[in-house]
Tab-separated table of C-alpha atoms in Angstrom:
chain	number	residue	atom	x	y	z
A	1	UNK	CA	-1.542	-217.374	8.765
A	2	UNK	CA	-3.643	-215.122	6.860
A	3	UNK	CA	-2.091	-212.736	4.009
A	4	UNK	CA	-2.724	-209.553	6.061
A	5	UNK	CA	-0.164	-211.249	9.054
A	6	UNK	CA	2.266	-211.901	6.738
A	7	UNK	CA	2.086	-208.300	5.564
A	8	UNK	CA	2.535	-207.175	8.861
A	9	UNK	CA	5.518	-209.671	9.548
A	10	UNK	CA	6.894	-208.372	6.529
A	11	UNK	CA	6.647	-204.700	7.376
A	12	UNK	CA	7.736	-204.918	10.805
A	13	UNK	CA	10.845	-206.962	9.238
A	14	UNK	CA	11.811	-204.110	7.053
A	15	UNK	CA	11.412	-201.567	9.738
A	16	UNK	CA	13.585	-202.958	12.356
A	17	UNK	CA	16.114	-203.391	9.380
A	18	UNK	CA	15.591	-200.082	8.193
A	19	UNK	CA	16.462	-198.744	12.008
A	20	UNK	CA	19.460	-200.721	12.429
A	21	UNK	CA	20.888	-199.297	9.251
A	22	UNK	CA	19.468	-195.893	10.272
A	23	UNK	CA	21.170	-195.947	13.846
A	24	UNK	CA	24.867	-197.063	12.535
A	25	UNK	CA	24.323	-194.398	10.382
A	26	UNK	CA	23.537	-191.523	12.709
A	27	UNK	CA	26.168	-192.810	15.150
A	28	UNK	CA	28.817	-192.723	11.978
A	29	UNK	CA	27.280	-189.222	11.436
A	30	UNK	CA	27.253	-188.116	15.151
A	31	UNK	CA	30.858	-189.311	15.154
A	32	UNK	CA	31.879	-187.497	11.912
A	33	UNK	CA	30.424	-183.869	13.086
A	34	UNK	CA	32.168	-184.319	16.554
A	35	UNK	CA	35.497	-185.032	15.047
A	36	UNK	CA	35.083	-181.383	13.998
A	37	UNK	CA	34.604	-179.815	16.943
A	38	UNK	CA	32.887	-180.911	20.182
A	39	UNK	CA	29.670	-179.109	20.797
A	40	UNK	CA	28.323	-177.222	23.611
A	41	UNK	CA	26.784	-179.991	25.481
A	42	UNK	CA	24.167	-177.731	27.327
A	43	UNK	CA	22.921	-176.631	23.777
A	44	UNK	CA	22.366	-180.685	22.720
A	45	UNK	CA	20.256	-181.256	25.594
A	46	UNK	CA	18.108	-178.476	25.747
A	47	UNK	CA	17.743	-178.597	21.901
A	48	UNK	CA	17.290	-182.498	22.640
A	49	UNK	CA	14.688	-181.304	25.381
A	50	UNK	CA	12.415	-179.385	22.724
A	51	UNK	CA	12.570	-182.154	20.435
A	52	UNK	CA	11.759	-184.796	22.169
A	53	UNK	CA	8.528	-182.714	24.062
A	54	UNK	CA	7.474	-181.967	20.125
A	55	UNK	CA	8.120	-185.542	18.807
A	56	UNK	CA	6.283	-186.535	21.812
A	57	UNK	CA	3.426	-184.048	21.320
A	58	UNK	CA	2.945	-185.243	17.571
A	59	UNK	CA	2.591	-188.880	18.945
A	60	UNK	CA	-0.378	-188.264	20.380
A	61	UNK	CA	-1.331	-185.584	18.052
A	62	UNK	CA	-1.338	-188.226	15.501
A	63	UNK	CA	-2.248	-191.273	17.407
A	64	UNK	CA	0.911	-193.137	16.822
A	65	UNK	CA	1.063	-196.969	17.923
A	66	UNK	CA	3.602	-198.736	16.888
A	67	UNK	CA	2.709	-201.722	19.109
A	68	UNK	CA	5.278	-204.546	19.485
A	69	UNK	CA	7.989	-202.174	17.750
A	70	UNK	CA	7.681	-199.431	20.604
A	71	UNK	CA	10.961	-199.910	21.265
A	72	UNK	CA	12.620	-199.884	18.358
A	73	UNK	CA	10.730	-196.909	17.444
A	74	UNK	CA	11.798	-194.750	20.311
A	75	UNK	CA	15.422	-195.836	19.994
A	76	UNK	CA	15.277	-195.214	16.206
A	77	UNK	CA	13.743	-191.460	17.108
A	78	UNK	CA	15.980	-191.076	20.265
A	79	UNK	CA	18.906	-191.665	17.698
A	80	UNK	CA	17.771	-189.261	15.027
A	81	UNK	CA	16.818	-186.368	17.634
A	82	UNK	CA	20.500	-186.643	18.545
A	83	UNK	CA	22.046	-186.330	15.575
A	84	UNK	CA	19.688	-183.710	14.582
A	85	UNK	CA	20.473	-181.623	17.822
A	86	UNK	CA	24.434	-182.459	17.934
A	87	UNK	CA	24.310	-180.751	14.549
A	88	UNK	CA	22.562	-177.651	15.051
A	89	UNK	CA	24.725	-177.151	18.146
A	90	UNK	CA	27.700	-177.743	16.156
A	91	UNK	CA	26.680	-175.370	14.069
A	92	UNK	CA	25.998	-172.408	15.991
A	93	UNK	CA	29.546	-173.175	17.856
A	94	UNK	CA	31.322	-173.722	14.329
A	95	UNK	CA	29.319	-172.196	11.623
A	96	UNK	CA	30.917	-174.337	9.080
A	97	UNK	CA	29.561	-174.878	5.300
A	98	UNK	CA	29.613	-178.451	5.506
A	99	UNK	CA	28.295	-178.396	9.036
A	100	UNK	CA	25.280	-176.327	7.852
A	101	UNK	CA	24.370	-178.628	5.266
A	102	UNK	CA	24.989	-181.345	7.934
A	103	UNK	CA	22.390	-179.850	10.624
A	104	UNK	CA	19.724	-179.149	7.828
A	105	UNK	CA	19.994	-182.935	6.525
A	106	UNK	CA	19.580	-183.865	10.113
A	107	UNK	CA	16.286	-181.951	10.877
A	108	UNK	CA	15.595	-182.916	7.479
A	109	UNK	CA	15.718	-186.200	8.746
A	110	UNK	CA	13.852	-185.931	11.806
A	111	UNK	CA	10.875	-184.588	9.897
A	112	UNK	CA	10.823	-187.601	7.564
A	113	UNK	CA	10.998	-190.312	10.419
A	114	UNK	CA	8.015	-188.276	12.549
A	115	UNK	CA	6.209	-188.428	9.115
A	116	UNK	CA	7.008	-191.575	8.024
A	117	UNK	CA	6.291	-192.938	12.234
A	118	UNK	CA	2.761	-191.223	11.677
A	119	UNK	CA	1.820	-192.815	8.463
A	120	UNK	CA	2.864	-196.438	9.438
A	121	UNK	CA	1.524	-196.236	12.801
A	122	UNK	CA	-0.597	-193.429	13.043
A	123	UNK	CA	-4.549	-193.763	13.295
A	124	UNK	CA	-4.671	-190.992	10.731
A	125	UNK	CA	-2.159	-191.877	8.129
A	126	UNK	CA	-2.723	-189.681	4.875
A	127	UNK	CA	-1.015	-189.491	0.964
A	128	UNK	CA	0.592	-185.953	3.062
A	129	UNK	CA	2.293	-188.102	5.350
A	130	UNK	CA	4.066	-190.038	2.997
A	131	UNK	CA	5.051	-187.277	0.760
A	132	UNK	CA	6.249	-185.469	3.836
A	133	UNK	CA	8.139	-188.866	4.857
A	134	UNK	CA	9.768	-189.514	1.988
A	135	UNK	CA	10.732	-185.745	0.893
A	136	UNK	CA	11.948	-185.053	3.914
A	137	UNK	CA	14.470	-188.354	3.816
A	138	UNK	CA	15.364	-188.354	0.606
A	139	UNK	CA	16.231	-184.459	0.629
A	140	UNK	CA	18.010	-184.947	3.854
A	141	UNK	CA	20.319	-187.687	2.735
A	142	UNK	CA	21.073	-185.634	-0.631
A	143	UNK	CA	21.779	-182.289	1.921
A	144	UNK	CA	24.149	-185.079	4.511
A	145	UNK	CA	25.878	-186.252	1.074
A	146	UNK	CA	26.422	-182.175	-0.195
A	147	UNK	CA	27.916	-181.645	3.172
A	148	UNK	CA	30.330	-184.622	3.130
A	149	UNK	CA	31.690	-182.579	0.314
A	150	UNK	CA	32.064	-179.528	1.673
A	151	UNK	CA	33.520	-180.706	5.124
């Protein structure tokens, strides 16, 4: 095996990890939120609806392959679109501080994955992707961890 392979390997490796951990936590987070109040179903799934027709448009907008790991990928976004959606509904039924917080971390968060989806599989990865990528996680966990505070 060449070095290049076993960067791949590697990578792949640390993103299926990094999805596992990712989808406990949005289902710990999902779970969380709803033990609030139970949102207005209709709103998750047309929110959901929108979301997944613009994560799908920025796919091919950005030529994103992520080969072998297409499934993982799409459960890892499918995941994150929920949460992000479950929160903004919950949200505009409950317009709680701590719920707030929780909804922006969550777009937050889907903006960082797309980003971070584009640069490691896109055909046009850039420095902007990245930055975008990691901003947009790292804000959104410190905006999830504000609103654990505040629930």
């Amino acid at each position: 095996r060449t070095l290049s392979a076993e960067k791949t390997q590697g990578r792949s490796r640390m993103f299926l990890t990094s999805a596992i951990f990712s989808l406990l936590g949005n289902i710990l987070q999902v779970n969380a939120m709803m033990s609030m109040c139970q949102p207005e179903w209709e709103g998750v799934l047309s929110m959901f609806v929108v979301g997944l027709v613009a994560t799908l448009y920025y796919k091919k907008k950005q030529a994103i392959q992520p080969g072998k790991l297409l499934l993982p990928a799409f459960i890892h976004m499918f995941a994150v679109l929920f949460m992000a959606c479950t929160a903004v509904a919950l949200v505009v039924r409950n317009p709680d501080p701590g719920l707030i917080f929780m909804s922006l971390g969550g777009v937050g968060m889907l903006v960082g994955c797309n980003a971070g989806l584009a640069h490691r599989f896109g055909k046009k990865p850039g420095k902007h992707l990245i930055l975008v990528a990691r901003l947009g996680f790292y804000l959104a966990q410190l905006i999830i961890g504000w609103s654990i505070l505040l629930l």
